[in-house]
Amino acid sequence: ISWMNPTQARFVGVPHDGALQDLWECVLPPDREGSYNTRAARQGRYTLITAPTTDESGQPNPPQTANSPRVILQNIGRMLSTLPYKNISWLTAIVFIVGSALFVASSFMSVLSLYRTEVKQAHPELASEHGGKLALSGSAIFLAGSILTLLEAVDRQRVFCFESSHAGGQTHKHRWLPKWTALKEHYVHEVGFVACMIQAMSSLFFLWSNVCILPQIYKNISSNTPLSAGVYRFPKVVGCTGFVVSGLLLMLETQTVWNEFAFDTIGWWIASLKVIGGCLFLIGAGIGYERAEWAQKSTAMLTLIGSFVFLIGSLLLWYEVMEPYPVLVRR
């Protein structure tokens, strides 16, 4: 897309040049490469690409790469042992995990009530009362997570760093809100920022639709089909469509070429799960226009599966944050 800023870059052996001090916080040795991606940069993650190495006997001695079992176990250990609450990316992941878990609980109550008649008879308020409140709470938390991703997307002056420190480096300062000139001249051309903006707006529509399923409100609009379609179902369709669109943009952001999937990038998998979850939600929202029992059961089941997909994506996002400097071996 010509009017969008580039999302990928690779740097090889950046020399120490005083003229570059304002641009580079850290430099690379000649035998290493740095891989820059706008998604990873928002989270302060930078991939280091190194050449294959050998030991003293000449046998291959590869470094511990991002996909090695040892590194994976180390990252999982960090997930369970560290609480970097000052890291906005970590906070975003935790918020999305909580919101997705509430969606799972809410949709499970709906499925249980629709598929098990004895449960519905014993607890008629299970889906409408308790499930509705959980869905509303989950959508509100999801909106909070979307706002955090938007704040993350407007983060600062971009710097490229592949080392822990550098004598000539400058202190990095976070800016919560961008200047208007930066917003209209730079951020509107950032694929990640546009995706996060769409997600935040979609979450707002989704929150509105879940407000409408509260028993006190839904009983007043359910008898009027055009009213319920316009006030409740249409905003839900709009919100789910936005989730799919934002996920597709985030997928494209991680790819070096628009038509080649980045299977080796964890950010691509997170975005693809967002697309899958959004599609399941969208199909369920579309079927929800039908009042038949089969449609209501299908909607509940699709929502449950989609909630699990979002939860898995949120857990991967949490894992992603725990590895700020992944290492890859040059092929």
Coordinates of C-alpha atoms in Angstrom, one line a residue:
I1 CA 0.0 0.0 0.0
S2 CA 1.8 3.1 -1.3
W3 CA 0.5 5.6 1.3
M4 CA 1.4 3.4 4.3
N5 CA 4.8 3.5 5.9
P6 CA 7.2 0.5 5.6
T7 CA 6.8 -2.1 8.3
Q8 CA 10.0 -4.1 7.8
A9 CA 13.7 -3.3 7.7
R10 CA 17.0 -5.2 8.1
F11 CA 20.3 -3.7 9.1
V12 CA 23.7 -5.3 8.5
G13 CA 26.8 -4.3 10.4
V14 CA 25.9 -0.7 11.1
P15 CA 29.1 1.3 11.5
H16 CA 29.8 3.6 14.4
D17 CA 29.3 7.0 12.7
G18 CA 28.9 10.2 14.7
A19 CA 26.5 11.5 12.0
L20 CA 24.0 8.7 12.9
Q21 CA 23.9 9.5 16.6
D22 CA 20.4 11.1 16.4
L23 CA 19.0 8.1 14.6
W24 CA 20.7 5.1 16.2
E25 CA 20.7 4.3 19.9
C26 CA 22.8 1.2 19.4
V27 CA 25.0 -0.1 16.7
L28 CA 25.6 -3.7 15.3
P29 CA 28.9 -5.4 14.9
P30 CA 29.7 -6.3 11.2
D31 CA 28.9 -10.0 11.6
R32 CA 25.4 -9.5 12.8
E33 CA 22.1 -8.3 11.4
G34 CA 19.1 -6.6 13.0
S35 CA 15.6 -7.2 12.0
Y36 CA 13.1 -4.4 12.6
N37 CA 9.3 -4.7 12.5
T38 CA 6.9 -2.0 13.5
R39 CA 4.7 -4.5 15.5
A40 CA 7.7 -5.7 17.5
A41 CA 9.1 -2.2 17.9
R42 CA 5.8 -1.1 19.6
Q43 CA 6.6 -3.7 22.2
G44 CA 10.3 -2.9 22.5
R45 CA 11.2 -6.2 20.7
Y46 CA 14.1 -6.4 18.3
T47 CA 15.3 -9.6 16.5
L48 CA 19.0 -10.2 16.3
I49 CA 20.1 -12.3 13.3
T50 CA 23.5 -13.9 13.7
A51 CA 25.7 -16.2 11.5
P52 CA 26.0 -19.9 12.2
T53 CA 28.8 -20.6 14.6
T54 CA 31.2 -23.5 15.3
D55 CA 33.1 -24.7 18.4
E56 CA 36.8 -25.2 18.6
S57 CA 36.6 -28.6 16.9
G58 CA 34.7 -27.1 13.9
Q59 CA 31.4 -28.7 14.8
P60 CA 28.3 -26.6 14.5
N61 CA 27.5 -24.7 17.7
P62 CA 24.2 -22.9 17.0
P63 CA 23.1 -20.2 19.5
Q64 CA 19.9 -20.6 21.5
T65 CA 17.3 -19.3 19.0
A66 CA 13.8 -18.1 19.6
N67 CA 12.2 -21.4 18.7
S68 CA 14.6 -23.7 20.6
P69 CA 13.0 -25.7 23.5
R70 CA 15.3 -24.2 26.1
V71 CA 14.4 -20.6 25.2
I72 CA 10.7 -21.5 25.0
L73 CA 10.8 -23.0 28.5
Q74 CA 12.8 -20.0 29.8
N75 CA 10.1 -17.6 28.4
I76 CA 7.3 -19.7 30.0
G77 CA 9.2 -19.5 33.3
R78 CA 9.4 -15.7 33.0
M79 CA 5.6 -15.6 32.3
L80 CA 5.0 -17.4 35.7
S81 CA 7.7 -15.6 37.7
T82 CA 7.8 -12.0 36.6
L83 CA 5.3 -9.2 36.9
P84 CA 6.5 -6.3 34.7
Y85 CA 3.5 -4.1 35.5
K86 CA 5.2 -1.0 34.2
N87 CA 5.4 -2.6 30.7
I88 CA 2.3 -1.5 28.7
S89 CA 2.6 -4.5 26.4
W90 CA 2.5 -6.8 29.4
L91 CA -0.5 -5.0 30.8
T92 CA -2.2 -5.2 27.4
A93 CA -1.7 -9.0 27.3
I94 CA -3.0 -9.6 30.8
V95 CA -6.1 -7.4 30.2
F96 CA -6.9 -9.3 27.0
I97 CA -6.5 -12.6 28.8
V98 CA -9.0 -11.6 31.5
G99 CA -11.4 -10.2 28.9
S100 CA -11.2 -13.4 26.8
A101 CA -11.6 -15.6 29.9
L102 CA -14.8 -13.7 30.8
F103 CA -16.1 -14.2 27.2
V104 CA -15.4 -18.0 27.5
A105 CA -17.3 -18.2 30.8
S106 CA -20.2 -16.2 29.4
S107 CA -20.5 -18.1 26.2
F108 CA -20.2 -21.4 28.1
M109 CA -23.2 -20.5 30.2
S110 CA -25.2 -19.8 27.0
V111 CA -24.2 -23.1 25.4
L112 CA -25.0 -25.0 28.6
S113 CA -28.4 -23.3 28.9
L114 CA -29.3 -23.9 25.2
Y115 CA -28.0 -27.5 24.9
R116 CA -29.0 -28.8 28.3
T117 CA -32.7 -28.2 28.9
E118 CA -32.6 -29.4 32.5
V119 CA -30.0 -26.8 33.3
K120 CA -32.1 -24.1 31.7
Q121 CA -35.1 -25.2 33.7
A122 CA -33.2 -25.4 37.0
H123 CA -31.4 -22.1 36.4
P124 CA -33.4 -19.9 33.9
E125 CA -31.3 -16.9 34.8
L126 CA -27.9 -18.6 34.0
A127 CA -27.5 -17.3 30.4
S128 CA -29.5 -14.1 30.5
E129 CA -28.5 -12.7 33.9
H130 CA -25.1 -14.1 34.8
G131 CA -23.9 -14.7 31.3
G132 CA -25.0 -11.3 30.2
K133 CA -23.1 -9.6 33.0
L134 CA -20.0 -11.6 32.3
A135 CA -20.2 -10.7 28.6
L136 CA -20.6 -7.0 29.5
S137 CA -17.6 -7.2 31.8
G138 CA -15.5 -9.0 29.2
S139 CA -16.3 -6.5 26.5
A140 CA -15.6 -3.5 28.8
I141 CA -12.2 -5.1 29.7
F142 CA -11.6 -5.8 26.0
L143 CA -12.2 -2.1 25.3
A144 CA -9.6 -1.2 27.9
G145 CA -7.1 -3.6 26.3
S146 CA -7.8 -2.0 22.9
I147 CA -7.2 1.4 24.3
L148 CA -3.9 0.2 25.7
T149 CA -2.9 -1.1 22.3
L150 CA -3.7 2.3 20.9
L151 CA -1.6 4.0 23.5
E152 CA 1.2 1.5 22.7
A153 CA 0.9 2.3 19.0
V154 CA 1.5 6.1 19.6
D155 CA 4.5 5.3 21.6
R156 CA 7.4 7.7 21.3
Q157 CA 10.1 8.5 18.9
R158 CA 11.2 5.3 17.3
V159 CA 14.6 4.0 18.3
F160 CA 16.4 0.9 17.1
C161 CA 18.3 -1.0 19.8
F162 CA 20.0 -4.3 19.6
E163 CA 22.2 -4.0 22.7
S164 CA 21.5 -3.4 26.3
S165 CA 23.3 0.0 26.3
H166 CA 25.4 2.2 24.3
A167 CA 27.6 5.1 25.3
G168 CA 26.2 7.4 22.7
G169 CA 22.6 6.4 23.2
Q170 CA 19.9 8.8 24.3
T171 CA 17.4 8.2 27.0
H172 CA 14.1 6.9 25.6
K173 CA 11.0 8.8 26.8
H174 CA 7.5 7.5 26.4
R175 CA 4.8 9.9 25.1
W176 CA 1.2 8.9 26.0
L177 CA -0.4 11.2 23.5
P178 CA 1.1 12.2 20.2
K179 CA 1.3 15.7 18.9
W180 CA -1.4 16.6 16.3
T181 CA 1.2 17.0 13.6
A182 CA 2.7 13.6 14.3
L183 CA -0.7 12.1 14.2
K184 CA -1.7 13.4 10.8
E185 CA 1.7 13.2 9.2
H186 CA 3.0 9.9 10.6
Y187 CA 0.6 7.7 12.6
V188 CA -2.2 7.7 10.1
H189 CA 0.2 6.1 7.7
E190 CA 1.2 3.4 10.2
V191 CA -0.5 0.0 9.5
G192 CA -0.3 -0.9 13.2
F193 CA -1.8 2.4 14.4
V194 CA -4.7 2.1 11.9
A195 CA -5.3 -1.5 13.0
C196 CA -5.4 -0.5 16.7
M197 CA -7.7 2.4 16.0
I198 CA -10.1 0.1 14.2
Q199 CA -9.9 -2.4 17.0
A200 CA -10.7 0.2 19.6
M201 CA -13.7 1.5 17.7
S202 CA -14.9 -2.1 17.1
S203 CA -14.6 -2.8 20.8
L204 CA -16.8 0.2 21.5
F205 CA -19.5 -1.2 19.2
F206 CA -19.2 -4.6 20.8
L207 CA -19.5 -3.1 24.3
W208 CA -22.7 -1.3 23.2
S209 CA -24.2 -4.6 21.9
N210 CA -23.4 -6.3 25.2
V211 CA -25.0 -3.5 27.1
C212 CA -28.2 -4.3 25.2
I213 CA -28.3 -8.0 26.3
L214 CA -28.8 -7.1 29.9
P215 CA -32.2 -8.5 31.0
Q216 CA -33.6 -5.0 31.9
I217 CA -32.8 -3.7 28.4
Y218 CA -33.2 -6.8 26.2
K219 CA -36.7 -7.6 27.4
N220 CA -37.8 -4.1 26.1
I221 CA -36.3 -4.5 22.7
S222 CA -36.5 -8.2 21.9
S223 CA -40.2 -8.0 21.0
N224 CA -39.5 -5.3 18.4
T225 CA -37.5 -7.0 15.7
P226 CA -36.4 -3.9 13.8
L227 CA -35.4 -2.2 17.0
S228 CA -33.4 -5.2 18.3
A229 CA -31.8 -5.6 14.9
G230 CA -30.7 -1.9 14.8
V231 CA -29.8 -1.4 18.4
Y232 CA -28.3 -4.7 19.4
R233 CA -27.4 -7.0 16.4
F234 CA -26.1 -4.4 13.9
P235 CA -23.6 -2.9 16.3
K236 CA -22.4 -6.4 17.1
V237 CA -21.9 -7.2 13.4
V238 CA -20.0 -3.9 13.0
G239 CA -17.8 -4.7 16.0
C240 CA -17.0 -8.2 14.8
T241 CA -16.2 -7.0 11.3
G242 CA -13.8 -4.5 12.8
F243 CA -12.1 -7.3 14.7
V244 CA -11.5 -9.2 11.4
V245 CA -10.2 -6.1 9.6
S246 CA -7.8 -5.1 12.4
G247 CA -6.5 -8.7 12.6
L248 CA -5.9 -8.8 8.8
L249 CA -4.0 -5.5 9.0
L250 CA -1.9 -6.8 11.9
M251 CA -1.2 -10.0 9.9
L252 CA 0.0 -7.9 7.0
E253 CA 2.2 -5.8 9.3
T254 CA 4.2 -8.9 10.3
Q255 CA 4.7 -10.1 6.7
T256 CA 7.6 -9.1 4.5
V257 CA 5.4 -9.7 1.4
W258 CA 1.7 -9.2 1.4
N259 CA 1.0 -12.7 -0.1
E260 CA 3.5 -14.7 1.9
F261 CA 2.4 -15.8 5.4
A262 CA 5.0 -15.2 8.2
F263 CA 4.6 -18.6 9.9
D264 CA 7.9 -18.2 11.8
T265 CA 6.7 -15.0 13.5
I266 CA 4.7 -15.3 16.7
G267 CA 3.1 -11.9 16.0
W268 CA 1.6 -13.3 12.8
W269 CA 0.0 -16.2 14.7
I270 CA -1.5 -13.8 17.3
A271 CA -3.0 -11.7 14.5
S272 CA -4.2 -14.7 12.6
L273 CA -6.0 -16.0 15.7
K274 CA -7.6 -12.6 16.0
V275 CA -8.9 -13.0 12.5
I276 CA -10.2 -16.5 13.2
G277 CA -11.9 -15.4 16.4
G278 CA -13.4 -12.4 14.8
C279 CA -14.7 -14.5 11.9
L280 CA -16.4 -16.9 14.3
F281 CA -17.9 -14.0 16.2
L282 CA -19.0 -12.4 12.9
I283 CA -20.7 -15.6 11.6
G284 CA -22.4 -16.1 15.0
A285 CA -23.6 -12.4 14.9
G286 CA -25.0 -12.9 11.4
I287 CA -26.8 -16.1 12.3
G288 CA -28.2 -14.4 15.4
Y289 CA -30.7 -12.5 13.2
E290 CA -32.5 -15.8 12.8
R291 CA -34.8 -16.5 15.8
A292 CA -34.9 -20.3 15.3
E293 CA -33.5 -22.6 18.0
W294 CA -30.8 -24.0 15.7
A295 CA -29.6 -20.5 15.0
Q296 CA -29.4 -19.5 18.7
K297 CA -27.5 -22.8 19.4
S298 CA -25.1 -22.2 16.6
T299 CA -24.5 -18.6 17.6
A300 CA -23.7 -19.7 21.2
M301 CA -21.3 -22.4 20.1
L302 CA -19.5 -20.2 17.6
T303 CA -19.1 -17.5 20.3
L304 CA -17.7 -20.1 22.7
I305 CA -15.1 -21.4 20.1
G306 CA -14.2 -17.8 19.1
S307 CA -13.7 -16.9 22.8
F308 CA -11.3 -19.7 23.2
V309 CA -9.4 -18.6 20.1
F310 CA -9.1 -15.1 21.5
L311 CA -7.9 -16.5 24.8
I312 CA -5.2 -18.5 23.0
G313 CA -4.1 -15.5 21.1
S314 CA -3.9 -13.4 24.3
L315 CA -1.8 -16.1 26.0
L316 CA 0.6 -16.0 23.0
L317 CA 0.7 -12.2 23.3
W318 CA 1.7 -12.7 26.9
Y319 CA 4.5 -15.1 25.8
E320 CA 5.6 -12.7 23.1
V321 CA 6.2 -9.9 25.6
M322 CA 8.6 -12.2 27.7
E323 CA 11.1 -12.3 24.8
P324 CA 12.3 -8.8 24.0
Y325 CA 15.4 -9.8 22.0
P326 CA 14.7 -13.0 20.0
V327 CA 17.7 -14.5 18.2
L328 CA 17.6 -16.1 14.7
V329 CA 20.4 -17.8 12.8
R330 CA 21.1 -16.5 9.3
R331 CA 20.3 -19.1 6.6

